PDB file of C-alpha atoms in Angstrom:
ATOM      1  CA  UNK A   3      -4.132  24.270   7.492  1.00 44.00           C
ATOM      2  CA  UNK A   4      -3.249  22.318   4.354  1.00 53.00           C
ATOM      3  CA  UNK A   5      -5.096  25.075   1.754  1.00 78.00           C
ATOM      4  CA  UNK A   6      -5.290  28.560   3.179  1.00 85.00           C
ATOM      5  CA  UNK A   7      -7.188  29.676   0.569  1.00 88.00           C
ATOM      6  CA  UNK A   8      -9.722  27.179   0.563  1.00 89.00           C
ATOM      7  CA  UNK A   9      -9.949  27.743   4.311  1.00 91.00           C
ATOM      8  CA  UNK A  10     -10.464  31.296   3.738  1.00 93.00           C
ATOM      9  CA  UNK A  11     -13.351  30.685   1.465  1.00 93.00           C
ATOM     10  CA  UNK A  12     -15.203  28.259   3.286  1.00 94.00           C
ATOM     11  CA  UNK A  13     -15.089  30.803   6.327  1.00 95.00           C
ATOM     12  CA  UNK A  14     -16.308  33.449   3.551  1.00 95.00           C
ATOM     13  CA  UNK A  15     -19.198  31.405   2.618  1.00 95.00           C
ATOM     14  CA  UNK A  16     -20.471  30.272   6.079  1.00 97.00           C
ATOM     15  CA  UNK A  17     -20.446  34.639   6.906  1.00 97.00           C
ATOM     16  CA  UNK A  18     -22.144  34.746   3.839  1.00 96.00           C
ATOM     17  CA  UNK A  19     -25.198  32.300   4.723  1.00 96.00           C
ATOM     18  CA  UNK A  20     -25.126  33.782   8.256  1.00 97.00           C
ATOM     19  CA  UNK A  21     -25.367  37.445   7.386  1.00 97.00           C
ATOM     20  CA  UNK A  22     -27.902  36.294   4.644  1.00 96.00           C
ATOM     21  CA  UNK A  23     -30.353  35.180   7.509  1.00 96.00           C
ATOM     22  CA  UNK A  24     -29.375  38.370   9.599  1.00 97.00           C
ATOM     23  CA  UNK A  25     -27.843  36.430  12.271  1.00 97.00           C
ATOM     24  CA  UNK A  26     -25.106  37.363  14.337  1.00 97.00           C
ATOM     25  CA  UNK A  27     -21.919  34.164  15.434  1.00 96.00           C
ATOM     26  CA  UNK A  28     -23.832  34.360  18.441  1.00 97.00           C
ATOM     27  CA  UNK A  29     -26.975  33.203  16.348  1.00 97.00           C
ATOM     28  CA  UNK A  30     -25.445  30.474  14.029  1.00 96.00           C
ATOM     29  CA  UNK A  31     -23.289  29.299  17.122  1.00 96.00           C
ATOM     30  CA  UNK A  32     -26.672  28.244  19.226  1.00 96.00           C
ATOM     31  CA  UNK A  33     -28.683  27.026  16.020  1.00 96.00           C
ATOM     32  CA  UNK A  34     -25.876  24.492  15.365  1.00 96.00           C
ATOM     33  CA  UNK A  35     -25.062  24.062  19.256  1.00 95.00           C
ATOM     34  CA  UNK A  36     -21.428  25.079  18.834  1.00 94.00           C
ATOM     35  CA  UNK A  37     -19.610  27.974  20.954  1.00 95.00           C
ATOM     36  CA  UNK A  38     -19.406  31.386  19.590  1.00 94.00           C
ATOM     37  CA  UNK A  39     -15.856  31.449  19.181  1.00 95.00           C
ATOM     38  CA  UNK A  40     -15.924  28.607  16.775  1.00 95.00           C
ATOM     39  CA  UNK A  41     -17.765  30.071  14.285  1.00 96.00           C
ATOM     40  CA  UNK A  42     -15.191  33.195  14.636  1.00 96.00           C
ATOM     41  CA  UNK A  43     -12.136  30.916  14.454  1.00 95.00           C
ATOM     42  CA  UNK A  44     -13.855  28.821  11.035  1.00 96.00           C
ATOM     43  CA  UNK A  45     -15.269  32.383   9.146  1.00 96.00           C
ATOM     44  CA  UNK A  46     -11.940  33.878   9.856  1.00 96.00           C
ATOM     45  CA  UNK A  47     -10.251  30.712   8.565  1.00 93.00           C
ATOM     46  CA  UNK A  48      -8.085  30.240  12.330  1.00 92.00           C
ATOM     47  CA  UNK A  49      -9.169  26.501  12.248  1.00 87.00           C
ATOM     48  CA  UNK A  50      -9.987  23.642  10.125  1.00 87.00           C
ATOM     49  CA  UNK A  51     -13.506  22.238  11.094  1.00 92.00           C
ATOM     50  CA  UNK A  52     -14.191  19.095  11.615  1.00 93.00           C
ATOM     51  CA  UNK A  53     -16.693  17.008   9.713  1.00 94.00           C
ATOM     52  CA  UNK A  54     -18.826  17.202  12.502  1.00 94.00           C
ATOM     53  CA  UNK A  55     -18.597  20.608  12.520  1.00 95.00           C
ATOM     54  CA  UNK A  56     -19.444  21.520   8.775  1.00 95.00           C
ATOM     55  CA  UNK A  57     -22.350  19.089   9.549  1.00 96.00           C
ATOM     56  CA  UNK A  58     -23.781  21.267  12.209  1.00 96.00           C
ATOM     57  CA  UNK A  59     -22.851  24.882  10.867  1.00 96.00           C
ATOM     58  CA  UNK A  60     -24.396  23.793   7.304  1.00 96.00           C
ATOM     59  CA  UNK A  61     -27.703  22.391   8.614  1.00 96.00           C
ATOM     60  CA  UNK A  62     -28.051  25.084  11.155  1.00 97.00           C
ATOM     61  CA  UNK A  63     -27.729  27.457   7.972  1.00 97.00           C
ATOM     62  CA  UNK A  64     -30.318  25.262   6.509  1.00 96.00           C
ATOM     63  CA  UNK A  65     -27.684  23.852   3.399  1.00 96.00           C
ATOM     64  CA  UNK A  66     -26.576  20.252   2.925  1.00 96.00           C
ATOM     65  CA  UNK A  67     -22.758  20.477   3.743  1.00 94.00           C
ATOM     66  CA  UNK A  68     -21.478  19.684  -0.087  1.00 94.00           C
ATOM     67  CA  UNK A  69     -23.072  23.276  -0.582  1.00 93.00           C
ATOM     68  CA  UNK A  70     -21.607  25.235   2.414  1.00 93.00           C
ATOM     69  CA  UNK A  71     -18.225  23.573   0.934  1.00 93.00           C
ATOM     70  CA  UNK A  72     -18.568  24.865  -3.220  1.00 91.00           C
ATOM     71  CA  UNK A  73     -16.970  28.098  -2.211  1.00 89.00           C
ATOM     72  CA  UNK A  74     -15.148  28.417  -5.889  1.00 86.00           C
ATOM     73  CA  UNK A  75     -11.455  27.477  -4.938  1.00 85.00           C
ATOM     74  CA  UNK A  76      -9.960  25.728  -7.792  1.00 82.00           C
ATOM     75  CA  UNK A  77      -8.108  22.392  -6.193  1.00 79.00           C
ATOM     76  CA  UNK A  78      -5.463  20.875  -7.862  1.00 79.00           C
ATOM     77  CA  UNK A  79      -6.548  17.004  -7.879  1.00 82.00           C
ATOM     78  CA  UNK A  80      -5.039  14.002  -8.618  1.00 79.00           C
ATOM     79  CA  UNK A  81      -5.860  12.714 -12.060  1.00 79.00           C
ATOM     80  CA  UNK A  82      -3.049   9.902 -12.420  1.00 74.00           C
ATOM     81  CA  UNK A  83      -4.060   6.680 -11.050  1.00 73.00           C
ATOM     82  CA  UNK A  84      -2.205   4.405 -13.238  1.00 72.00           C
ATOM     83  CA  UNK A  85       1.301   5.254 -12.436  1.00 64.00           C
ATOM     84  CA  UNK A  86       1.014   5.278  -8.498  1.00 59.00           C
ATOM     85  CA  UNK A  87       2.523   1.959  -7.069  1.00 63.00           C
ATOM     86  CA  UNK A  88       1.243   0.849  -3.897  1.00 60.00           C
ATOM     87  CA  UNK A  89       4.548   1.357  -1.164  1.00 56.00           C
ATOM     88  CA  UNK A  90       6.042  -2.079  -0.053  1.00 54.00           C
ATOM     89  CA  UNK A  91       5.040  -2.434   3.046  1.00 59.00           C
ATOM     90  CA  UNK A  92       8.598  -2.925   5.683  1.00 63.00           C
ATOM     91  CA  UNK A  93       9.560  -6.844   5.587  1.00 86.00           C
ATOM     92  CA  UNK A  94       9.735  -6.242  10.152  1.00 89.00           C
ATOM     93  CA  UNK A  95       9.950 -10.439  10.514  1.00 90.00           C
ATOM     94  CA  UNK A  96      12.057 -11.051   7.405  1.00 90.00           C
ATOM     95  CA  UNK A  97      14.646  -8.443   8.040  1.00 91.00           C
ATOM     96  CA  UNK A  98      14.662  -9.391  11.653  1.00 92.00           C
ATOM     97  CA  UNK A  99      15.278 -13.026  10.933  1.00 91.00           C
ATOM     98  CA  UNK A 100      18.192 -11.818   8.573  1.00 91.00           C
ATOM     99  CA  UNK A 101      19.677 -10.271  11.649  1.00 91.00           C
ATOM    100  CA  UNK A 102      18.931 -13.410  13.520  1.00 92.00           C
ATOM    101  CA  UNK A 103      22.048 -14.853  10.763  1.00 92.00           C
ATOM    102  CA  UNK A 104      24.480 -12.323  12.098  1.00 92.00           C
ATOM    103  CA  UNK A 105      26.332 -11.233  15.049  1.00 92.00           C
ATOM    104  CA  UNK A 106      23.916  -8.445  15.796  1.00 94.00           C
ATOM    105  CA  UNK A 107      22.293 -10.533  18.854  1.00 94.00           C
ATOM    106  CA  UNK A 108      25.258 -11.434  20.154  1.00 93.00           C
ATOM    107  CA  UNK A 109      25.412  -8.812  22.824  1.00 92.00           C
ATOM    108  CA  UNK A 110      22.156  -7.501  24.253  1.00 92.00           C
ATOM    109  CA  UNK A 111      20.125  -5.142  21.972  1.00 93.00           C
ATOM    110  CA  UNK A 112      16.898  -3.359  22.883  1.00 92.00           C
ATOM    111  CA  UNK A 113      14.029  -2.951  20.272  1.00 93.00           C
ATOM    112  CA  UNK A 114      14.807   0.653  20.087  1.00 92.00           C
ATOM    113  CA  UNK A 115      18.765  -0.388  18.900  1.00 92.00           C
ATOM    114  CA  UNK A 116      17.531  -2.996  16.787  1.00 94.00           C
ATOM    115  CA  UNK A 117      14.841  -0.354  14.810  1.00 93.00           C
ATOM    116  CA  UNK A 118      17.866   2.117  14.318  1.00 93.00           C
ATOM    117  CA  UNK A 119      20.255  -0.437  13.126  1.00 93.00           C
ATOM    118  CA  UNK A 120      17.609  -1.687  10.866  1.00 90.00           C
ATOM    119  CA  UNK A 121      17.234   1.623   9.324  1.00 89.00           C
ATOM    120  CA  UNK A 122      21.058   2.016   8.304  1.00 89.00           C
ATOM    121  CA  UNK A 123      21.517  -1.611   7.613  1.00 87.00           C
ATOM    122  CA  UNK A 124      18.624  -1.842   5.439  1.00 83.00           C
ATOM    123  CA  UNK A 125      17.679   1.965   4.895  1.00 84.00           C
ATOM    124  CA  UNK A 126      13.987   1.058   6.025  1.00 85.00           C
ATOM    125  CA  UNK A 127      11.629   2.356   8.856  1.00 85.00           C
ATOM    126  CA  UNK A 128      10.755  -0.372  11.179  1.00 89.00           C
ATOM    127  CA  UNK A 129       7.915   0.372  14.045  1.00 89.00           C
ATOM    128  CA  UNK A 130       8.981  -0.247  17.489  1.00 91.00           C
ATOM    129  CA  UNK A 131       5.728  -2.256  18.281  1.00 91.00           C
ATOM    130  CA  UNK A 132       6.499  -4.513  15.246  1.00 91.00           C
ATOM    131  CA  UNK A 133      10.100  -5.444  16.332  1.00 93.00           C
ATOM    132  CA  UNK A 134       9.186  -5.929  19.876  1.00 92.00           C
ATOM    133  CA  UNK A 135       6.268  -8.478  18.632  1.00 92.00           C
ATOM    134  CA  UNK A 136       8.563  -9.912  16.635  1.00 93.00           C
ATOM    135  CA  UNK A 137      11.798 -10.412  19.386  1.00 93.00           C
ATOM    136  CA  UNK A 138       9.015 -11.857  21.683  1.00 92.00           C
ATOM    137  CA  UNK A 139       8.057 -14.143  19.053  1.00 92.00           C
ATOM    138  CA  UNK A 140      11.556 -15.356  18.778  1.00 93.00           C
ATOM    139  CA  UNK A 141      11.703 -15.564  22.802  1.00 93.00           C
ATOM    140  CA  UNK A 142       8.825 -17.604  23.097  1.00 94.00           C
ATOM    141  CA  UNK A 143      10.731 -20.175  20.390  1.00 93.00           C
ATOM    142  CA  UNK A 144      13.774 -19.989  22.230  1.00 93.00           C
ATOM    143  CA  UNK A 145      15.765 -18.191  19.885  1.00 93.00           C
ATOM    144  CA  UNK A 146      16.721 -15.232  21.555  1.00 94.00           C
ATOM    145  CA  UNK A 147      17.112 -14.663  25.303  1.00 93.00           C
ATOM    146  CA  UNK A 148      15.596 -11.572  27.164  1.00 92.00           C
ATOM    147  CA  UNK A 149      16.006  -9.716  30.105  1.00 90.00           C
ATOM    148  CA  UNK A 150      15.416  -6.661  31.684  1.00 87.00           C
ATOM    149  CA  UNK A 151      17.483  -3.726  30.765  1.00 79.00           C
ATOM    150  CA  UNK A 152      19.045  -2.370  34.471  1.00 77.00           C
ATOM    151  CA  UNK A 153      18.861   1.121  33.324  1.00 78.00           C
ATOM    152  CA  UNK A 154      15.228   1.495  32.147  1.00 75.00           C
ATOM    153  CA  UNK A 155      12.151  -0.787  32.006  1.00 79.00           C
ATOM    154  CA  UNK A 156      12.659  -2.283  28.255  1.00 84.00           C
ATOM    155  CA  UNK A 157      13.971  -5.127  27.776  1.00 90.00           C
ATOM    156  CA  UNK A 158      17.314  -6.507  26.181  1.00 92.00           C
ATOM    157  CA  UNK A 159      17.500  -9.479  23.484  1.00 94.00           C
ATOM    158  CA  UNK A 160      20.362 -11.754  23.018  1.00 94.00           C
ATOM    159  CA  UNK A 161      20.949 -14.947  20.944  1.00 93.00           C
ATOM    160  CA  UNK A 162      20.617 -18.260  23.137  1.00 84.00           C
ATOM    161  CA  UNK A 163      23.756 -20.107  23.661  1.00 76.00           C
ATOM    162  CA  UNK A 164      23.365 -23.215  22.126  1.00 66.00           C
TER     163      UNK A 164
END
């Protein structure tokens, strides 16, 4: 759990508003159609509920969820939104072109080789499902060359002889 202590509360106030309406877990669990040990694990702040969750326990306890979830716990919350800079998405296609102007294709080179020499190359996290679209794309224009890697099922790319 991210915040302990807010977890903690939130379990605090849903014993609260059971014991309030002199109901046992048992109780609270069958009004909001949940099992018993649920309402253990979220009162005793073992587990996170789920939206759904604080949906059901709140409206079985009669409160909208907003006021099962003001439990006092003073959050520290973001209050700078002029200096955050939106992260630069990975260039997959334009690095993978640049390596298209090297020797790197030469000899075969699975997705998986090509993502990890990307990252040292270029210090950048490339998704494997990216690259592969991206060598297929280069297949299917006759750039690169690809067969199937003897050793597994991926597949190996190569620059076309030309």
């Amino acid at each position: 759990m991210k915040n302990k202590e807010f977890a903690v509360a939130f379990g605090r106030n849903i014993k609260k508003l059971r014991e309030e309406r002199g109901w046992a877990q048992e109780d609270l669990a069958a009004a909001a159609n949940i099992e018993t040990t649920q309402v253990s694990r979220v009162e005793n702040a073992k587990q996170s509920p789920t939206l759904d969750t604080i949906l059901d326990l709140s409206t079985a306890l009669g409160k909208y969820p907003h006021e099962s979830l003001n439990v006092g716990v003073r959050l520290q919350l973001n209050n700078d939104f002029q200096s955050r800079k939106k992260k630069a998405k990975p260039k997959t296609k334009e690095l993978i072109l640049k390596l298209m102007d090297t020797d790197f294709f030469l000899s075969p080179r699975s997705v998986g080789e090509t993502v990890k020499y990307c990252g040292k190359q270029f210090h950048i996290k490339l998704l494997n499902p990216a690259v592969s679209a991206i060598l297929k794309e280069l297949v299917d224009k006759k750039k690169l060359a690809r067969t199937q890697d003897g050793t597994s099922r991926s597949f190996l790319y190569k620059k076309k002889a030309k």
